[in-house]
C-alpha angles and dihedrals in degrees: 000000000000115000124219116209113255124221119281113275116253137189115302126194116204128189120217138148118291109227104158123031127234139074125256132181121194151104121309126245106197117207114195127180092284094048097241116172113206102217133206116359099211136040128205117267093243091050096060097097092049091049091051089051089050090052090049091053093046091049091050091049092048091048090052090052092050092049091049091050091047092052093047093050092045091054094048103036108012138261097288091063092049093056092091089065090052087057091050091050091049090052094047094051097037108137093220092055091046091050093049093049091050091050092050092050099039101039104027096029093230116165112251090247093053092044092051093047095045096046099043095044090054090052090048091053091054090056093044089057094055115108094223111091094213093051095044089054088062085079088076089057090053091050088051091054091046093053092047092052092046091050090056094043093048095043089241091294116159108211113215126217088230091061099061117143102181138037114281144167110231114225113184143153088239140342119210118222090253092051089049092047090054096050112126102242090197090070109017107089097177143327142224128196132192094223136030135083142229117293095026118140089247089058091049092051091050091053090048090053089049094229123136112256137179124186137182094041093144126227111342109126092101088062096060139055131201110277095028115136112255135182119207115196104193092180097060101023092244126146120190120196119204094353119202121242094262093055092047090051091049092052093044087056090050091052089054091050091053090049090051092050091047090052091052091049091053087076088069093060097100096033119097122246096252126154120234090262093052105262112147115225123195113230109197127182125238113216139180102181128043092238090063089073086076089059089052093051091047090054097046100251117183090223141305112300096182127018105185110206099192094103089070089063098036099049097059138044093226130064111266116252125232089258091052089054093044095050092050093048093044092056091057097041094051091049091053096049110197095346117114120269115194111202115197117207120235112313104184137101127240087252089069098046120084090193093060128071109247113248109248118254094358095162096172109036095181088064094038141069103333143123115356090000091061093044091053090048092049104045099172089057091046095046091050091056094044092051090053093047092049092048089049090051088073088066100058150322098328125170126185123217131192118215130220095012105176105164136032088240091061092050092049092048091051091049090048091055088048090053090051091053091048090053091050093051089048092054091053094044092239111159121242139144110272090194095055110147119243120207141167137220116243105213105126122076089227090061091051091051089053095037094118088064096042095053089061091063105043137059095224143355131220121201112224103200095179091071096026089062091046096050097039096050097033091236123142103231091209096053115096091196092068097031090114090063093052101093128159094201097053107137092240091054092048091053091051091050091048092050091052095049092048092049091050090050091051090050090045094234127128120264120201130184113215105168124108088267092076092055092059115084088210088079101035097096092042092054092046089051091052088057102261112153100170123061123189105200140167108271092243091056097053097092095049095045089048090051091055092046091053092047097054138053135222100248089052091049092048090054090050091050094049092051092047091051090054094053124096109216140037095235094060093042092052093048090049092049092049091052091050091049091055089059091063103025113026100169 
């Protein structure tokens, strides 16, 4: 197959779903299904001849592999089945391709890997855009040739995300929560994925790491090569490939404006979160990793409202020991002094845990064996975590919280296991806090409908809007195709939140809200008006939420909440809330 040279690539603007705020500008690291990392973009001028020789050797090796495959298939299946390898060989040795690669290396000083990736992905895109199905499928043949050449150039190395040595922007089809949790935050400046939706665990981890992230962009990896310049706008969900100079300058100016705003907000650090009419609000940090406690302290958090413990399970291939749990919890508790630290027990499904056997035929994991259900099914795992939490409670103001509680029976079973562990620690004279508070997350509509009974059996509740939205509206929070239906200010969701807060008030116990909703200033006045007095927010959002709290007052917020509760659709409610926000925080 002879290849015609496609047009020169130009700037592309892609729209995805913003899941972690911030703007980053940098070079792309493209992760395909085989995890190839396309290394250095440029080579030294005096190394060009050696690099051309390396490409020559890799091409010869790849050609030999293709010929060997062709001969083997021809012997086994016949010549007609081996024809595909002839096409691959023709592509690999095409003089026009060879000439283009040589030009990219000799004139632009691209590394052979980058030149191969850039040239062949552009060819692939041309075929993918053809209307004929048979011709568009030729793109897969080009990818095959690209991978074969890269394997030979890279010596079959598989670069790992954990082995980065320079700043990069990760562009991938998908990143699992464990891959995201293991990203090296010293070098990863942001990431973009083709799939995924708001509220996914991957998105939560990105926010915790405070790196800009956009998901659900759709297919775009064929349009970009490793080393290409990329802009990630985590505020607007925009990704710009190969931006022109004007666009880069515009975003650099935006980055400076954000830095300036952040510097101004630093002055709020030591001021309490008090409304204009004097009502004290508790601003608690939500964290995933122990090091995030430092971010909470730096921003003046009143405690930790949600300490997710999933990273302990996602960052290793073996189940964490009691000491692993205890060390992680101790780090956070000591940093917070006497301030409260709410530790949530494991909130993952078996499908996310490499240590656990996958449940057979679990076709819908979000409705399956996850969170408290899995802990109650795997008592040794649950008891190990509870022992560590109880031991850590001797170090400070620790509270334990059970996720995804749906029935009273589940709550009582969890409390019974906790009582067993307490008895065991007692027998061995191991110190712990006997008065440790026990709470539950409210994130299932069934729990809201029974909330008047639940509040009689816990010390506090925390509304998890990420799942509450998902389960109330029947929208998969990780599915980009229904992302538009995933809306925190849907009238039904607001009523469920309102019911929970009112029930907690009647029972005289604290109610927190720890979903992503509380980190967005769009909802701050609404939640205050509904009666919320504790906010669990991402550390990076603490200053902005505090600014809005200090700029408003409760009667004003109550009026906003009443109007929002009377409205009929999420679109109008969101527009109304944004208008109200502008009145107290215009920039």
